[in-house]
CSV table of N, CA and C in Angstrom, one decimal:
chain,number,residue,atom,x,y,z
A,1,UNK,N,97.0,102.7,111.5
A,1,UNK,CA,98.0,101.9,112.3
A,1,UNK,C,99.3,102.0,111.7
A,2,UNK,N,99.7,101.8,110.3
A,2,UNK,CA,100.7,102.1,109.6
A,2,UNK,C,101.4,103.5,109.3
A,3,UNK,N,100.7,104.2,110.3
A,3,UNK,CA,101.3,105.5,110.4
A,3,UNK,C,101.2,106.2,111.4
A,4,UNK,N,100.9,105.2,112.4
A,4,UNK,CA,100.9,105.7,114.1
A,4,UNK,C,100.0,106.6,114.2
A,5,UNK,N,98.6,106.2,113.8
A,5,UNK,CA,97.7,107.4,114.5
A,5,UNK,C,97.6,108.6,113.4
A,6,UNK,N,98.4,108.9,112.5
A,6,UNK,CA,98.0,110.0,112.0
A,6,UNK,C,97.1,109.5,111.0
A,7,UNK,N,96.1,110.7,110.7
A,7,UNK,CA,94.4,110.5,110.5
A,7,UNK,C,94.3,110.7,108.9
A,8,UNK,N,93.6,110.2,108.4
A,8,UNK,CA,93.7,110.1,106.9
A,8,UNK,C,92.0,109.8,106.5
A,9,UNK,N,91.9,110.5,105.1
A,9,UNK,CA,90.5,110.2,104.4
A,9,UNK,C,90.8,109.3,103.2
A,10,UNK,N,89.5,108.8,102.7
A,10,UNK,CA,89.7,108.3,101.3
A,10,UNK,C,88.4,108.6,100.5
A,11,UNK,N,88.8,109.1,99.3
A,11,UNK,CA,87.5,110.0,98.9
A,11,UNK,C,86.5,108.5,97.7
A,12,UNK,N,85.5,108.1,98.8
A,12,UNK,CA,84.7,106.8,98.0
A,12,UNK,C,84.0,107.6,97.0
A,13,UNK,N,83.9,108.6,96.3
A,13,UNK,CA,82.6,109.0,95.9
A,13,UNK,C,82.7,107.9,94.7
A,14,UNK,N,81.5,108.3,93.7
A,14,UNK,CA,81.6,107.7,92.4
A,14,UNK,C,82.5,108.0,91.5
A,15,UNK,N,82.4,109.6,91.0
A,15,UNK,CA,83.1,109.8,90.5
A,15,UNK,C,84.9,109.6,90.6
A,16,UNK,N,85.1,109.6,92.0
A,16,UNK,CA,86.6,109.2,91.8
A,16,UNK,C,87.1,107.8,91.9
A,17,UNK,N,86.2,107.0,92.3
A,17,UNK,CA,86.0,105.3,92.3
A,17,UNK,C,86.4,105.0,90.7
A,18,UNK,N,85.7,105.8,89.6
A,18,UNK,CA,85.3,105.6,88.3
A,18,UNK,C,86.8,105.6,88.0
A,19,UNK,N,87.1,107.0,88.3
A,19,UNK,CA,88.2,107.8,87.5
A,19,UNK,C,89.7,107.1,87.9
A,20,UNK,N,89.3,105.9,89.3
A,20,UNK,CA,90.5,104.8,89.6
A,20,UNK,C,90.1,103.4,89.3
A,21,UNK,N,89.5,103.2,88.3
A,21,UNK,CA,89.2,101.7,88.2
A,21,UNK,C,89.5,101.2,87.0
A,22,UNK,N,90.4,100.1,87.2
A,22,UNK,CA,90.8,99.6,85.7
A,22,UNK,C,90.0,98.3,85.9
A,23,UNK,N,90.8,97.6,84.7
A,23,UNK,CA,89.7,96.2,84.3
A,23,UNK,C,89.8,95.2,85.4
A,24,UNK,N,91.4,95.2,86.0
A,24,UNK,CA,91.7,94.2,87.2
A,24,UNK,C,92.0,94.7,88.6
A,25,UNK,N,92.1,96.1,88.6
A,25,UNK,CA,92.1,96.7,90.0
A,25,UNK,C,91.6,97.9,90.2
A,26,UNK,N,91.3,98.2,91.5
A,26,UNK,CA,90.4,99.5,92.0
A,26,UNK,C,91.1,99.7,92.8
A,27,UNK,N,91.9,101.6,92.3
A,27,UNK,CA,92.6,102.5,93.3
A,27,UNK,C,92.0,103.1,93.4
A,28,UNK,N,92.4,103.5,95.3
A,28,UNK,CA,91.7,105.1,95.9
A,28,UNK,C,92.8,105.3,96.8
A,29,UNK,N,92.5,106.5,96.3
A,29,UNK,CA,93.5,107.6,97.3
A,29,UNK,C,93.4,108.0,98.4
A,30,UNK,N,94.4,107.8,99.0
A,30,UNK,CA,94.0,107.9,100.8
A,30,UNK,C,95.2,109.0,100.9
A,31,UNK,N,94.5,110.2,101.9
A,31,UNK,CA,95.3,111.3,101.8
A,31,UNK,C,95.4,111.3,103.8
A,32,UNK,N,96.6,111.5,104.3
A,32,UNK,CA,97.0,111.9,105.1
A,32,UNK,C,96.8,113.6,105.9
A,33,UNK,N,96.3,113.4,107.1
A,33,UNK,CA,96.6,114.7,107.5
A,33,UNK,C,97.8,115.4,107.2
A,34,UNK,N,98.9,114.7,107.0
A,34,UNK,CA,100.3,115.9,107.2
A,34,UNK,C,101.1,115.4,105.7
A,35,UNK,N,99.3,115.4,104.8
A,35,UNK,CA,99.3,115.8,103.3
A,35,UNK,C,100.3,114.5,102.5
A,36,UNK,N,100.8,113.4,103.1
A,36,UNK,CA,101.2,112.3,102.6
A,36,UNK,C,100.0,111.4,101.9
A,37,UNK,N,100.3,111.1,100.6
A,37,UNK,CA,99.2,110.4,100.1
A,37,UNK,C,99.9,109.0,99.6
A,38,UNK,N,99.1,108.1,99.6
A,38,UNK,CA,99.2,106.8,99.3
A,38,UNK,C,98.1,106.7,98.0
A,39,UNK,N,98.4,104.9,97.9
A,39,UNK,CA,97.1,104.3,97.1
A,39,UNK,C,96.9,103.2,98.0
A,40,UNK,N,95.4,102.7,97.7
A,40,UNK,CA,95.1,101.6,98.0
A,40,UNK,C,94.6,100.6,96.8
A,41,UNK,N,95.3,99.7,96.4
A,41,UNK,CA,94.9,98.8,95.7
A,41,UNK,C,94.6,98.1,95.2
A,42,UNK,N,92.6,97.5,95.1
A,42,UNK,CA,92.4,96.4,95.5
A,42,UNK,C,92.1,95.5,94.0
A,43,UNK,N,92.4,94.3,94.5
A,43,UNK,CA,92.1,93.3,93.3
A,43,UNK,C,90.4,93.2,92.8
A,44,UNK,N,89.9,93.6,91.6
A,44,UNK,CA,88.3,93.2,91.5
A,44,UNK,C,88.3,91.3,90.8
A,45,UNK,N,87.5,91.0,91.7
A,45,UNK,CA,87.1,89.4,91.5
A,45,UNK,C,86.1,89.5,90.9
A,46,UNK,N,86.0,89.0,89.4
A,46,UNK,CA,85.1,88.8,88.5
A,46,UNK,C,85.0,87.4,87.9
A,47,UNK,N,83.3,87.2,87.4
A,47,UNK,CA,83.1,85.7,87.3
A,47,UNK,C,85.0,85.1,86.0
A,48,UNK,N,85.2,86.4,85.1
A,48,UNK,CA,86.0,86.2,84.4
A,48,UNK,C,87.3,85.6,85.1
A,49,UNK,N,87.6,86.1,86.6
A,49,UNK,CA,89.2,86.6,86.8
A,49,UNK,C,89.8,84.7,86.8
A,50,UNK,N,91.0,84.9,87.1
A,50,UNK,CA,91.2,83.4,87.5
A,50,UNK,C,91.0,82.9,89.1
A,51,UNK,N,91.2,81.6,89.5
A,51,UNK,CA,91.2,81.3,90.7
A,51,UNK,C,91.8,81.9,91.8
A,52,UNK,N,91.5,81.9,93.0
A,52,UNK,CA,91.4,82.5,93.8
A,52,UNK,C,93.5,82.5,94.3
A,53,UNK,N,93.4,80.9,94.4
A,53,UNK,CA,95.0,81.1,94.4
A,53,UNK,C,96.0,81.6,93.3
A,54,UNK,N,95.4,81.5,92.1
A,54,UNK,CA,96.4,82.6,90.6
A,54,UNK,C,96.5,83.8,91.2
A,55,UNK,N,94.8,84.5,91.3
A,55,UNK,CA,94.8,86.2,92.1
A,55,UNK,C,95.9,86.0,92.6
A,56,UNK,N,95.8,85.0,94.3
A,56,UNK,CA,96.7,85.8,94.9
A,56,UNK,C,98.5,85.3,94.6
A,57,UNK,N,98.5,84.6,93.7
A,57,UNK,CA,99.7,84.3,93.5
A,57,UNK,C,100.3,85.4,92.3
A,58,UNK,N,99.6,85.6,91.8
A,58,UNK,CA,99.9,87.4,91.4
A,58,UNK,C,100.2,88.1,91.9
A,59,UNK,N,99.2,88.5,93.2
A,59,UNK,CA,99.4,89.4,94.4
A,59,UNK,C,100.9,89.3,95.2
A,60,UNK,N,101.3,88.0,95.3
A,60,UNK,CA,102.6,88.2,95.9
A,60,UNK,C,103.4,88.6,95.3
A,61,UNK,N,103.4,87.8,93.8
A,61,UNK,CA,104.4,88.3,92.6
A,61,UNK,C,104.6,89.8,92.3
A,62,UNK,N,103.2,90.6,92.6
A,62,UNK,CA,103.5,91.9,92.3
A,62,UNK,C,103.7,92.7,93.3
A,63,UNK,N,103.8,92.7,94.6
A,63,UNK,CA,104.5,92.4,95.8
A,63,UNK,C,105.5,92.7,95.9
A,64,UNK,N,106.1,91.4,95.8
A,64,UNK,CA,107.7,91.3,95.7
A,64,UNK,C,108.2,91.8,94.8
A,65,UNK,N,108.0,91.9,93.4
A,65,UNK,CA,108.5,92.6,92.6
A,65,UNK,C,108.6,94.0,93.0
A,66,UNK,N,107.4,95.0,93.4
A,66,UNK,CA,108.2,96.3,93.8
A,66,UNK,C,108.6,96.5,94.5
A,67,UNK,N,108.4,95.4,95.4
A,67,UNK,CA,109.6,96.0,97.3
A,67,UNK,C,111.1,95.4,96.0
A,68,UNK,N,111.3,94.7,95.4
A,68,UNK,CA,113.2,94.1,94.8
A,68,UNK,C,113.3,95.4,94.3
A,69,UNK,N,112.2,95.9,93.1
A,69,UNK,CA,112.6,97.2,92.4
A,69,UNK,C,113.3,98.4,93.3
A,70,UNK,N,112.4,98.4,94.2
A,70,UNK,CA,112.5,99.6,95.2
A,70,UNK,C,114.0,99.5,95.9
A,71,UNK,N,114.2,98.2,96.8
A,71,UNK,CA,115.2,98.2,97.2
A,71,UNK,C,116.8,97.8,96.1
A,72,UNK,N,116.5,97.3,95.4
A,72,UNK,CA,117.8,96.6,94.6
A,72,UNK,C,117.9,97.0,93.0
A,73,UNK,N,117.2,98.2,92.5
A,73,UNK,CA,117.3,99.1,91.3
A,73,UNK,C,117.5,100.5,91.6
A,74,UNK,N,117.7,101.2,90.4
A,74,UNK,CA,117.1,102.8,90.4
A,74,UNK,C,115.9,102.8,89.9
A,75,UNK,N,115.0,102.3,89.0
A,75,UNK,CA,113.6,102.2,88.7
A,75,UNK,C,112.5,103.0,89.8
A,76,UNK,N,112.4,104.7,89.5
A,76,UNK,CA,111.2,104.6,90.2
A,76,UNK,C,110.0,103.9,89.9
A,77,UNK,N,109.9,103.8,91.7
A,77,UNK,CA,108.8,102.3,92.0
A,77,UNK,C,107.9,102.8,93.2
A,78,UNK,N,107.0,102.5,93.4
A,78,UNK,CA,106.3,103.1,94.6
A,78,UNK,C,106.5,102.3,95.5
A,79,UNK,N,106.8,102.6,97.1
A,79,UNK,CA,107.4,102.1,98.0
A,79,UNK,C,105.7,101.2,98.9
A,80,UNK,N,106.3,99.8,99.0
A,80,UNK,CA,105.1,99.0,99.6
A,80,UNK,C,104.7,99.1,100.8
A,81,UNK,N,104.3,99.7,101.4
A,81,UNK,CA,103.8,99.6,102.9
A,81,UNK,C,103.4,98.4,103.9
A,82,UNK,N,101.9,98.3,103.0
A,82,UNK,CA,101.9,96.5,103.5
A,82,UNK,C,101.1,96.0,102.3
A,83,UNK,N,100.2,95.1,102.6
A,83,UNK,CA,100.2,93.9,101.1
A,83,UNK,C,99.2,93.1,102.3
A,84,UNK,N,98.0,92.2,101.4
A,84,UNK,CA,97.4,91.3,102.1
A,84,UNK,C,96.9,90.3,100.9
A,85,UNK,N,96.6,88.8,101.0
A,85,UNK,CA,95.9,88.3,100.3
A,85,UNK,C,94.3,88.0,100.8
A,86,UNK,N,93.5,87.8,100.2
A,86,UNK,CA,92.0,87.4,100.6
A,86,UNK,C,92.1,86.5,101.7
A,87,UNK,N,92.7,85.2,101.2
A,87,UNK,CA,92.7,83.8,102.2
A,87,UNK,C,93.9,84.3,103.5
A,88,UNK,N,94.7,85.3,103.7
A,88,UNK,CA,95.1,85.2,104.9
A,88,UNK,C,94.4,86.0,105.9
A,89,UNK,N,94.3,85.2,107.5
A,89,UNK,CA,93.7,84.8,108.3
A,89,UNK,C,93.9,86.2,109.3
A,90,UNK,N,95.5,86.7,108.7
A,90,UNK,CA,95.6,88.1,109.8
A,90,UNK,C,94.4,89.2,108.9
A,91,UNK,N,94.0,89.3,107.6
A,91,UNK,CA,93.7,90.1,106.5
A,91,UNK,C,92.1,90.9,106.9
A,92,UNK,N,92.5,92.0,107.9
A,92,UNK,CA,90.6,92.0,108.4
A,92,UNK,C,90.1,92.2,107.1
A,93,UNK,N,90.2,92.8,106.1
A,93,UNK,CA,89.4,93.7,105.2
A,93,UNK,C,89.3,92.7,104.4
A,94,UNK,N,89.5,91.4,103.8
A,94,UNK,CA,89.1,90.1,104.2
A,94,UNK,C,88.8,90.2,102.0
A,95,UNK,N,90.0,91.2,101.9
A,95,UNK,CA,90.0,91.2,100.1
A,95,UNK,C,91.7,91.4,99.7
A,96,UNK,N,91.8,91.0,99.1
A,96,UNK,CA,93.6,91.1,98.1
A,96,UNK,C,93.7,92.9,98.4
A,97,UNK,N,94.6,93.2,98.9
A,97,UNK,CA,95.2,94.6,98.5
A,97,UNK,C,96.6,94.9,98.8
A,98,UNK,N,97.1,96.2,98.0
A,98,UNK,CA,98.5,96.1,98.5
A,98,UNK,C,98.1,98.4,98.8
A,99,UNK,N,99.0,98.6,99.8
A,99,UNK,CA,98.8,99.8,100.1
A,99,UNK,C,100.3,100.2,99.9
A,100,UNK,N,100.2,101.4,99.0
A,100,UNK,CA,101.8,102.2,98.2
A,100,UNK,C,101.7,103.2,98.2
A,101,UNK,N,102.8,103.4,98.3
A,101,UNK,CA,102.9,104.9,97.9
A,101,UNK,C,102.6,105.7,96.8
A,102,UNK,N,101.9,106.6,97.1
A,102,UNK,CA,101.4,107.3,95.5
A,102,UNK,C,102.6,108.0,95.2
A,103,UNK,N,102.9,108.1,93.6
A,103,UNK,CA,103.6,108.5,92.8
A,103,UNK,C,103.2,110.0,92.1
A,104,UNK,N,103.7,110.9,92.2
A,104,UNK,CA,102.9,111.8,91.0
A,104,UNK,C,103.6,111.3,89.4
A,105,UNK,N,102.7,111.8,88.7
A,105,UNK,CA,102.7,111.9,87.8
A,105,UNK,C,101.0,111.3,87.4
A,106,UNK,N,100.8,111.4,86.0
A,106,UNK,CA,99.5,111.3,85.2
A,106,UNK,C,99.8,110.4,84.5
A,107,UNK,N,98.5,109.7,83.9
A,107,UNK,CA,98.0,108.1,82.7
A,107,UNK,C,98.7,108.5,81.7
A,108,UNK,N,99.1,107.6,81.4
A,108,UNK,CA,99.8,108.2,79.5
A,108,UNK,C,98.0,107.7,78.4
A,109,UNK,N,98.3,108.9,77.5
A,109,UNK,CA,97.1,108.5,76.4
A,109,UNK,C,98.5,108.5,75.2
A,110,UNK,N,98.7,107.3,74.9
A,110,UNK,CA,99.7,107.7,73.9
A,110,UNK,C,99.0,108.2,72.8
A,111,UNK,N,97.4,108.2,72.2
A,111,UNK,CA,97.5,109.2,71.2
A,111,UNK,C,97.0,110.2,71.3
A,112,UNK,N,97.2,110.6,72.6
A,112,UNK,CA,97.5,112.4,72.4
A,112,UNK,C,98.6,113.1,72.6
A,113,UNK,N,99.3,112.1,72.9
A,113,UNK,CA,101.0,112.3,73.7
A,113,UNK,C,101.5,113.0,71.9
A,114,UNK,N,102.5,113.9,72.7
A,114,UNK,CA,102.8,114.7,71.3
A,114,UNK,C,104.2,113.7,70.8
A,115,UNK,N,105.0,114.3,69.6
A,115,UNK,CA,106.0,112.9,69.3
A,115,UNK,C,107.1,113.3,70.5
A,116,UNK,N,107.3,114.8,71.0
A,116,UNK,CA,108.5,114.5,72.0
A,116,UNK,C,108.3,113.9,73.5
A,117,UNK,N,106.9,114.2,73.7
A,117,UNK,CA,106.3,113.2,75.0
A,117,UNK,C,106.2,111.7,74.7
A,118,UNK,N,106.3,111.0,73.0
A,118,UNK,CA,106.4,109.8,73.1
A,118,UNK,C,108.3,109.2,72.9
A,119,UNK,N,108.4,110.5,72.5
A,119,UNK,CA,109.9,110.0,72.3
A,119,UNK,C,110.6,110.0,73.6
A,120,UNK,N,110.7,110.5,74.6
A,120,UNK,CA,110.7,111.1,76.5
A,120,UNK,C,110.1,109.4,76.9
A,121,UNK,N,109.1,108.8,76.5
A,121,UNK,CA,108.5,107.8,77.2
A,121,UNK,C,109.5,106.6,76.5
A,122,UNK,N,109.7,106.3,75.5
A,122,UNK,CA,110.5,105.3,74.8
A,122,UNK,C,111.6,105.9,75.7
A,123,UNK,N,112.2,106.5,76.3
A,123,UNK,CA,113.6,106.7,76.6
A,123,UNK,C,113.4,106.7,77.8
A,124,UNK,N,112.8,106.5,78.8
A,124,UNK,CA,112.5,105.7,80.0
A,124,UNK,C,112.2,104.8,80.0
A,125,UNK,N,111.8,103.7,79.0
A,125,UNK,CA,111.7,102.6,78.9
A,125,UNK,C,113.0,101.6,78.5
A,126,UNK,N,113.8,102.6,77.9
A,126,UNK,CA,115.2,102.2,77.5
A,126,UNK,C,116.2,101.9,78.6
A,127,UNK,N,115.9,103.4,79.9
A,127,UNK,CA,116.7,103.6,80.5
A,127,UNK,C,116.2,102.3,82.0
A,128,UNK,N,114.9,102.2,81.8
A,128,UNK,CA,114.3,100.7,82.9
A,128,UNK,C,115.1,99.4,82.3
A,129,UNK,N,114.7,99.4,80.7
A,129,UNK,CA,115.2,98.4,80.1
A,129,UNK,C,116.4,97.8,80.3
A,130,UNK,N,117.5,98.9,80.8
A,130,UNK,CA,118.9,99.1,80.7
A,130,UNK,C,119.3,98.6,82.3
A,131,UNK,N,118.4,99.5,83.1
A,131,UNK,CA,118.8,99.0,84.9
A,131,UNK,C,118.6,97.4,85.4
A,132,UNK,N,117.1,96.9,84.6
A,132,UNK,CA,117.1,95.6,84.9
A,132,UNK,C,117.5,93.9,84.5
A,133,UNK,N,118.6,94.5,83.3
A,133,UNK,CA,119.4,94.0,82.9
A,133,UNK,C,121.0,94.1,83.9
A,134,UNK,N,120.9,94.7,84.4
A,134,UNK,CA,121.8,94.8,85.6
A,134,UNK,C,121.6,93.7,86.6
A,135,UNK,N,120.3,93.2,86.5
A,135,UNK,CA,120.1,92.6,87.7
A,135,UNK,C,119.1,91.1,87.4
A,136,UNK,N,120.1,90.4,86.5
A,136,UNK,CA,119.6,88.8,86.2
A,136,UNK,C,119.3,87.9,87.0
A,137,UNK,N,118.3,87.5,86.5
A,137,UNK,CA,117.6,86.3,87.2
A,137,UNK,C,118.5,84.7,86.4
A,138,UNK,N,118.0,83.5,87.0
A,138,UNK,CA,119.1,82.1,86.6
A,138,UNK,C,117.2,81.6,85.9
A,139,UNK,N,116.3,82.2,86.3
A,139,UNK,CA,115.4,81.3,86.0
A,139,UNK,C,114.4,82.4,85.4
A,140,UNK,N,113.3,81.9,84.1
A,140,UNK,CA,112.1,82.4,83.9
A,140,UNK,C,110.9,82.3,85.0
A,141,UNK,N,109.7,83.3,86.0
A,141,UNK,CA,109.2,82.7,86.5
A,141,UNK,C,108.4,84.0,86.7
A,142,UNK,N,108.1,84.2,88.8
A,142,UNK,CA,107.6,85.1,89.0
A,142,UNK,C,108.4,85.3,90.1
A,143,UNK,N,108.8,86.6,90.3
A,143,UNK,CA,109.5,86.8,91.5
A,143,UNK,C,108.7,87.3,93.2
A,144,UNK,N,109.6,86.2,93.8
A,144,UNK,CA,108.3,86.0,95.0
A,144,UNK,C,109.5,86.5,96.1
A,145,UNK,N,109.5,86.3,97.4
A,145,UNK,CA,110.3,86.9,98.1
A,145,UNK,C,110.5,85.6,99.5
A,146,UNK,N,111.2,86.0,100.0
A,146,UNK,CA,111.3,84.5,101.6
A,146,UNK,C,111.1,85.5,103.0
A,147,UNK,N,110.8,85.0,104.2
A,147,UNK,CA,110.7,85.5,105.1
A,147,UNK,C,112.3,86.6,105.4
A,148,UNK,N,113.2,86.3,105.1
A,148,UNK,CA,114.3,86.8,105.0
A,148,UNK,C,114.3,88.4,104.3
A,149,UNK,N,113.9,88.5,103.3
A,149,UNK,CA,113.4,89.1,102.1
A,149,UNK,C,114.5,89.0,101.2
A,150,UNK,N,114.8,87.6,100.7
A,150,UNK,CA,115.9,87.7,99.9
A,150,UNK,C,114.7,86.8,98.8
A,151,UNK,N,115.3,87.3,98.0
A,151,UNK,CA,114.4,87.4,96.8
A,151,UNK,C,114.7,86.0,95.3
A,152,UNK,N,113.5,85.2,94.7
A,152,UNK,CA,113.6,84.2,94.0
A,152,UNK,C,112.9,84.6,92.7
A,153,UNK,N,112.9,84.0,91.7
A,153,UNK,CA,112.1,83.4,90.8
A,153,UNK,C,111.6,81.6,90.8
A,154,UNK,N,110.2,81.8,90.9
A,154,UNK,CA,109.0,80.5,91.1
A,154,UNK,C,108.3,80.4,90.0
A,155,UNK,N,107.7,79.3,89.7
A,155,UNK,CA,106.7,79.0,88.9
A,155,UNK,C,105.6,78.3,89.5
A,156,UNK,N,104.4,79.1,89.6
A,156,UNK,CA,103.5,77.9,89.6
A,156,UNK,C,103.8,76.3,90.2
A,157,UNK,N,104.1,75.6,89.5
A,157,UNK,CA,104.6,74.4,89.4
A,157,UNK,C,105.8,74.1,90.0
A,158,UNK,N,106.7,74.7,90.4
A,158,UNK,CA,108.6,74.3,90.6
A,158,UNK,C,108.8,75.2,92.1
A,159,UNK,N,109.5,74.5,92.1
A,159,UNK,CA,110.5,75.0,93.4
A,159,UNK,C,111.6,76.0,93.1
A,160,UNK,N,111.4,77.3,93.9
A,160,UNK,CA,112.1,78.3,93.8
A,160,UNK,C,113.3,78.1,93.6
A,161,UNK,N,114.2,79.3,92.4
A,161,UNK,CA,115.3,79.6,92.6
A,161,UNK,C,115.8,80.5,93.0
A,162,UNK,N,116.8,80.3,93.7
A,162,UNK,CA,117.6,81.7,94.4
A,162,UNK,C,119.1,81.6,93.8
C-alpha cells in the first residue's frame, strides 16, 4: 500500500532472520520489484524487555528522532515511511514496527576494522557530533513529535517542551 501496488518480497528464511536479529529488534529486508529496498523493524518483547508503554514510548522516541534527523540535519538517516505501536488500534500487524529505508553500507566489527577504518569512523562521529550541536534542544528528554510535525523534547513524567 505504501508504494502503490508495487510488489515486493521479504526473505523469512532462518538464516537471514538470524543474520538481522539483534538483542532488542528483528530486521528483514523487503525488496521491491523496481529493486527499491527497505527494512522492517520489529520490536522483540521479552519476559526481560520493559513495559509495554516504555516499548512503545521508545518507539515514538525513535520515530521522531529520525524523521527531525532526516528533515532538519545533514546526518545520514534512513528516511521513515511509516511507524506503528502494538496498542494502536489502526496497527493490523498488531506488533511495534517502524518501516525505513535501507541504507547501504555494512556492521562495524571494530576489532577487525583496520586503524584507518577506525580513524574514518571517529571522524564521522565528530562530523555527527558537530551537526547536532547545531541544533539544541532547551530541555534533557526524548524527542517526540506533534500532529503538526513540529518537534519537542518529553520526559516520561513532564510535559513537553517546544
Amino acid at each position: 500500500m505504501l508504494r502503490e501496488g508495487v510488489s515486493c518480497s521479504v526473505d523469512l528464511s532462518r538464516k537471514s532472520l538470524s543474520a538481522m536479529m539483534g538483542n532488542q529488534n528483528c530486521h528483514a529486508e523487503i525488496t521491491f520489484d523496481d529493486n527499491v529496498k527497505w527494512l522492517a523493524r520489529f520490536r522483540l518483547a521479552r519476559t526481560t524487555s520493559p513495559p509495554r508503554e516504555v516499548r512503545e514510548w521508545i518507539l515514538r522516541s525513535e520515530a521522531a528522532t529520525m524523521i527531525y534527523l532526516q528533515r532538519c540535519t545533514r546526518i545520514p538517516t534512513p528516511k521513515v515511511f511509516d511507524w506503528a505501536c502494538e496498542s494502536d488500534p489502526e496497527n493490523s500487524l498488531g506488533v511495534d514496527y517502524i518501516l525505513m529505508e535501507k541504507l547501504d553500507g555494512k556492521p562495524l566489527s571494530w576489532q577487525a576494522a583496520t586503524p584507518q577504518q577506525k580513524e574514518k569512523v571517529m571522524q564521522q562521529l565528530v562530523d555527527i557530533f558537530l551537526e547536532i550541536d547545531k541544533h539544541p534542544f532547551r530541555a534533557m528528554g526524548s524527542l517526540v513529535s506533534s500532529a503538526g510535525g513540529v518537534f519537542g523534547v518529553q520526559g516520561l513524567a513532564h510535559q513537553p517542551t517546544f
